[in-house]
mmCIF file of C-alpha atoms in Angstrom:
data_model
loop_
_atom_site.group_PDB
_atom_site.id
_atom_site.type_symbol
_atom_site.label_atom_id
_atom_site.label_comp_id
_atom_site.label_asym_id
_atom_site.label_seq_id
_atom_site.Cartn_x
_atom_site.Cartn_y
_atom_site.Cartn_z
ATOM 1 C CA MET V 279 32.866 -23.805 6.820
ATOM 2 C CA TYR V 280 33.295 -22.835 10.493
ATOM 3 C CA LYS V 281 33.896 -19.204 9.552
ATOM 4 C CA PHE V 282 30.581 -19.163 7.673
ATOM 5 C CA ILE V 283 28.757 -20.531 10.735
ATOM 6 C CA LEU V 284 30.441 -17.927 12.958
ATOM 7 C CA ASP V 285 29.567 -15.196 10.455
ATOM 8 C CA LEU V 286 25.983 -16.429 10.414
ATOM 9 C CA LYS V 287 25.768 -16.349 14.200
ATOM 10 C CA SER V 288 27.179 -12.833 14.335
ATOM 11 C CA ASN V 289 25.161 -11.872 11.238
ATOM 12 C CA LYS V 290 28.343 -10.693 9.486
ATOM 13 C CA GLY V 291 27.390 -12.833 6.502
ATOM 14 C CA GLY V 292 24.890 -10.152 5.477
ATOM 15 C CA LEU V 293 21.885 -12.400 6.005
ATOM 16 C CA SER V 294 18.765 -11.059 7.630
ATOM 17 C CA LEU V 295 17.933 -13.242 10.602
ATOM 18 C CA PRO V 296 14.203 -13.506 11.376
ATOM 19 C CA LEU V 297 12.990 -11.589 14.397
ATOM 20 C CA SER V 298 10.701 -13.106 16.949
ATOM 21 C CA PHE V 299 7.764 -11.081 18.244
ATOM 22 C CA THR V 300 5.462 -11.656 21.174
ATOM 23 C CA GLU V 301 1.712 -11.472 20.629
ATOM 24 C CA GLU V 302 1.674 -8.081 22.372
ATOM 25 C CA GLU V 303 4.437 -6.727 20.118
ATOM 26 C CA ILE V 304 2.590 -7.880 16.999
ATOM 27 C CA LYS V 305 -0.539 -6.052 18.174
ATOM 28 C CA ILE V 306 1.493 -2.892 18.814
ATOM 29 C CA LEU V 307 3.118 -3.221 15.385
ATOM 30 C CA ILE V 308 -0.290 -3.617 13.700
ATOM 31 C CA LEU V 309 -1.598 -0.526 15.463
ATOM 32 C CA PHE V 310 1.613 1.347 14.615
ATOM 33 C CA ALA V 311 1.200 0.422 10.937
ATOM 34 C CA LEU V 312 -2.446 1.496 10.963
ATOM 35 C CA LYS V 313 -1.549 4.809 12.601
ATOM 36 C CA SER V 314 1.325 5.310 10.116
ATOM 37 C CA ALA V 315 -1.177 4.864 7.288
ATOM 38 C CA GLY V 316 -3.340 7.683 8.605
ATOM 39 C CA GLY V 317 -5.599 5.573 10.809
ATOM 40 C CA ILE V 318 -7.500 3.750 8.057
ATOM 41 C CA LEU V 319 -6.409 0.983 5.716
ATOM 42 C CA GLU V 320 -7.839 -1.989 3.858
ATOM 43 C CA THR V 321 -7.386 -5.136 5.963
ATOM 44 C CA GLU V 322 -5.326 -7.142 3.476
ATOM 45 C CA THR V 323 -3.088 -4.159 2.725
ATOM 46 C CA LEU V 324 -2.523 -3.699 6.464
ATOM 47 C CA CYS V 325 -1.497 -7.366 6.766
ATOM 48 C CA ASP V 326 0.978 -6.917 3.888
ATOM 49 C CA VAL V 327 2.393 -3.754 5.491
ATOM 50 C CA VAL V 328 2.938 -5.492 8.843
ATOM 51 C CA ALA V 329 4.395 -8.570 7.114
ATOM 52 C CA SER V 330 7.083 -6.278 5.667
ATOM 53 C CA GLY V 331 8.438 -6.143 9.233
ATOM 54 C CA ASP V 332 9.222 -9.883 9.047
ATOM 55 C CA VAL V 333 6.106 -10.926 10.950
ATOM 56 C CA ASN V 334 4.340 -14.207 10.203
ATOM 57 C CA TYR V 335 1.056 -13.706 8.313
ATOM 58 C CA ILE V 336 -0.898 -16.134 10.522
ATOM 59 C CA ASP V 337 0.337 -14.337 13.645
ATOM 60 C CA ILE V 338 -0.789 -11.043 12.097
ATOM 61 C CA LYS V 339 -4.295 -12.364 11.372
ATOM 62 C CA THR V 340 -4.600 -13.773 14.912
ATOM 63 C CA ALA V 341 -3.447 -10.519 16.526
ATOM 64 C CA LEU V 342 -5.690 -8.483 14.216
ATOM 65 C CA ALA V 343 -8.759 -10.460 15.290
ATOM 66 C CA GLU V 344 -7.837 -9.766 18.934
ATOM 67 C CA ILE V 345 -7.365 -6.038 18.241
ATOM 68 C CA ILE V 346 -10.845 -5.856 16.720
ATOM 69 C CA LYS V 347 -12.294 -7.846 19.631
ATOM 70 C CA LEU V 348 -10.673 -5.420 22.094
ATOM 71 C CA GLY V 349 -12.200 -2.448 20.237
ATOM 72 C CA LEU V 350 -8.832 -0.941 19.320
ATOM 73 C CA ALA V 351 -9.902 -0.936 15.665
ATOM 74 C CA GLN V 352 -13.247 -1.132 13.929
ATOM 75 C CA THR V 353 -14.036 -2.705 10.582
ATOM 76 C CA TYR V 354 -16.121 -1.105 7.859
ATOM 77 C CA GLU V 355 -17.146 -2.594 4.538
ATOM 78 C CA ASP V 356 -16.576 -0.469 1.451
ATOM 79 C CA ASN V 357 -17.748 -2.208 -1.733
ATOM 80 C CA GLU V 358 -15.810 -5.491 -1.682
ATOM 81 C CA ASN V 359 -13.067 -4.240 0.694
ATOM 82 C CA ILE V 360 -12.960 -4.414 4.469
ATOM 83 C CA LEU V 361 -11.411 -1.296 5.971
ATOM 84 C CA LEU V 362 -9.888 -1.034 9.428
ATOM 85 C CA VAL V 363 -10.088 2.217 11.365
ATOM 86 C CA ILE V 364 -7.938 2.832 14.428
ATOM 87 C CA SER V 365 -9.674 3.935 17.639
ATOM 88 C CA PRO V 366 -8.496 6.910 19.732
ATOM 89 C CA ASP V 367 -7.545 4.481 22.537
ATOM 90 C CA ALA V 368 -5.326 2.575 20.119
ATOM 91 C CA GLU V 369 -3.545 5.777 19.128
ATOM 92 C CA LEU V 370 -2.639 6.258 22.807
ATOM 93 C CA VAL V 371 -1.398 2.658 22.974
ATOM 94 C CA VAL V 372 0.845 3.245 19.958
ATOM 95 C CA ARG V 373 2.240 6.472 21.380
ATOM 96 C CA GLU V 374 3.040 4.832 24.729
ATOM 97 C CA LEU V 375 4.252 1.401 23.584
ATOM 98 C CA LYS V 376 5.780 1.798 20.103
ATOM 99 C CA ASN V 377 9.304 1.766 21.582
ATOM 100 C CA LYS V 378 8.822 -1.919 22.413
ATOM 101 C CA ILE V 379 9.294 -2.556 18.690
ATOM 102 C CA PRO V 380 12.830 -2.195 17.266
ATOM 103 C CA ILE V 381 13.305 1.067 15.352
ATOM 104 C CA THR V 382 14.435 -0.813 12.232
ATOM 105 C CA VAL V 383 11.170 -2.749 12.145
ATOM 106 C CA ARG V 384 9.113 0.406 12.764
ATOM 107 C CA GLU V 385 10.928 2.191 9.936
ATOM 108 C CA LYS V 386 10.347 -0.738 7.581
ATOM 109 C CA VAL V 387 6.639 -0.890 8.436
ATOM 110 C CA ALA V 388 6.214 2.901 8.239
ATOM 111 C CA ALA V 389 7.855 2.888 4.798
ATOM 112 C CA ALA V 390 5.579 0.055 3.642
ATOM 113 C CA ALA V 391 2.552 1.976 4.966
ATOM 114 C CA SER V 392 3.669 5.054 3.048
ATOM 115 C CA VAL V 393 4.019 3.047 -0.168
ATOM 116 C CA ALA V 394 0.565 1.499 0.357
ATOM 117 C CA ILE V 395 -1.017 4.920 0.900
ATOM 118 C CA SER V 396 0.751 6.306 -2.187
ATOM 119 C CA LYS V 397 -0.614 3.452 -4.282
ATOM 120 C CA ILE V 398 -4.141 3.977 -2.964
ATOM 121 C CA LYS V 399 -3.888 7.709 -3.625
ATOM 122 C CA ARG V 400 -2.529 7.077 -7.106
ATOM 123 C CA ASP V 401 -5.419 4.699 -7.885
ATOM 124 C CA ILE V 402 -7.832 7.455 -6.878
ATOM 125 C CA LEU V 403 -6.099 10.239 -8.823
ATOM 126 C CA VAL V 404 -5.142 8.336 -11.989
ATOM 127 C CA LYS V 405 -7.844 6.644 -14.042
ATOM 128 C CA ALA V 406 -7.791 4.892 -17.384
ATOM 129 C CA LYS V 407 -10.811 3.057 -18.809
ATOM 130 C CA ILE V 408 -11.221 1.168 -22.041
ATOM 131 C CA SER V 409 -14.539 1.058 -23.890
ATOM 132 C CA LYS V 410 -15.941 -2.200 -25.175
ATOM 133 C CA PRO V 411 -14.589 -2.948 -28.663
ATOM 134 C CA ASP V 412 -16.881 -2.076 -31.541
ATOM 135 C CA ALA V 413 -17.685 -4.463 -34.416
ATOM 136 C CA LYS V 414 -14.233 -3.827 -35.942
ATOM 137 C CA GLY V 415 -12.437 -4.410 -32.613
ATOM 138 C CA CYS V 416 -11.642 -0.726 -32.054
ATOM 139 C CA CYS V 417 -12.067 0.939 -28.673
ATOM 140 C CA VAL V 418 -11.640 4.268 -26.927
ATOM 141 C CA VAL V 419 -9.259 4.772 -23.999
ATOM 142 C CA THR V 420 -10.450 7.438 -21.564
ATOM 143 C CA THR V 421 -7.754 8.743 -19.228
ATOM 144 C CA GLU V 422 -8.124 11.137 -16.310
ATOM 145 C CA LEU V 423 -5.547 12.746 -14.079
ATOM 146 C CA LEU V 424 -6.846 14.436 -10.955
ATOM 147 C CA ASN V 425 -5.136 16.967 -8.703
ATOM 148 C CA ASP V 426 -4.664 16.246 -4.966
ATOM 149 C CA ASP V 427 -7.939 18.049 -4.262
ATOM 150 C CA GLU V 428 -9.528 15.721 -6.875
ATOM 151 C CA SER V 429 -10.064 18.500 -9.423
ATOM 152 C CA LEU V 430 -9.575 17.382 -13.025
ATOM 153 C CA LEU V 431 -6.134 18.240 -14.486
ATOM 154 C CA LEU V 432 -6.301 16.257 -17.707
ATOM 155 C CA LYS V 433 -8.863 14.148 -19.519
ATOM 156 C CA MET V 434 -8.170 12.504 -22.847
ATOM 157 C CA GLU V 435 -10.066 10.146 -25.081
ATOM 158 C CA ILE V 436 -7.792 8.250 -27.419
ATOM 159 C CA PHE V 437 -8.853 5.942 -30.233
ATOM 160 C CA ALA V 438 -7.199 2.514 -30.169
ATOM 161 C CA PRO V 439 -7.383 0.236 -33.227
ATOM 162 C CA THR V 440 -7.460 -2.904 -31.051
ATOM 163 C CA GLU V 441 -8.428 -3.728 -27.477
ATOM 164 C CA LEU V 442 -4.883 -4.925 -26.768
ATOM 165 C CA GLN V 443 -3.436 -1.583 -27.857
ATOM 166 C CA GLY V 444 -6.050 0.179 -25.748
ATOM 167 C CA GLU V 445 -4.994 -1.860 -22.700
ATOM 168 C CA MET V 446 -1.344 -1.014 -23.382
ATOM 169 C CA MET V 447 -2.164 2.702 -23.646
ATOM 170 C CA ALA V 448 -4.149 2.622 -20.390
ATOM 171 C CA LYS V 449 -1.326 0.766 -18.627
ATOM 172 C CA LYS V 450 1.302 3.269 -19.827
ATOM 173 C CA PHE V 451 -0.848 6.163 -18.664
ATOM 174 C CA ARG V 452 -1.343 4.606 -15.204
ATOM 175 C CA GLU V 453 2.406 3.965 -14.880
ATOM 176 C CA ASN V 454 3.477 7.543 -15.573
ATOM 177 C CA PRO V 455 0.607 10.038 -15.813
ATOM 178 C CA SER V 456 2.763 13.050 -14.907
ATOM 179 C CA GLU V 457 5.024 12.444 -17.921
ATOM 180 C CA VAL V 458 1.977 12.344 -20.230
ATOM 181 C CA TYR V 459 0.637 15.526 -18.619
ATOM 182 C CA GLU V 460 3.978 17.324 -18.976
ATOM 183 C CA LYS V 461 4.301 16.325 -22.655
ATOM 184 C CA VAL V 462 0.770 17.506 -23.443
ATOM 185 C CA ILE V 463 1.411 20.861 -21.739
ATOM 186 C CA GLU V 464 4.787 21.162 -23.485
ATOM 187 C CA ALA V 465 3.192 20.446 -26.886
ATOM 188 C CA LEU V 466 0.554 23.109 -26.274
ATOM 189 C CA GLN V 467 3.012 25.882 -25.355
#
């Protein structure tokens, strides 16, 4: 029992002990995450990215409100999403003060930002829609795969005998569009 307590104190037990951040460090970490994401990110996604660095969600929201109040980031509404855009002054703050945040936390947050951006990009470049079922319950699944410059690589319309099968087809396409693309090209060669 005592060995376990000693291991816990020295963190040799393999457990991740929570870090404690000051309000200033949380603000720097938020700005770092926003900069890592290319300077613009949906507010809730940004909160999730920063939370990956073991930061309390309520502390993130409080610091985020202060960042906006200070003019270090501006909000913009896009459909139902609220986007945050980093200001040039905030980029200077990040460059000068990012070393106040442990490198392990910065790496974790930067990786989470990269994953978030990849997901956003994927949602833009990979599309799958299902038509409303006809009288017999059949529908058409329309899939699109766009290139990085948003030019169309592949568009398919596939008949599905039921709406459920159509949803399954759309889901499979969204999960691995490059495999579908490669198989179509391979079949046509």
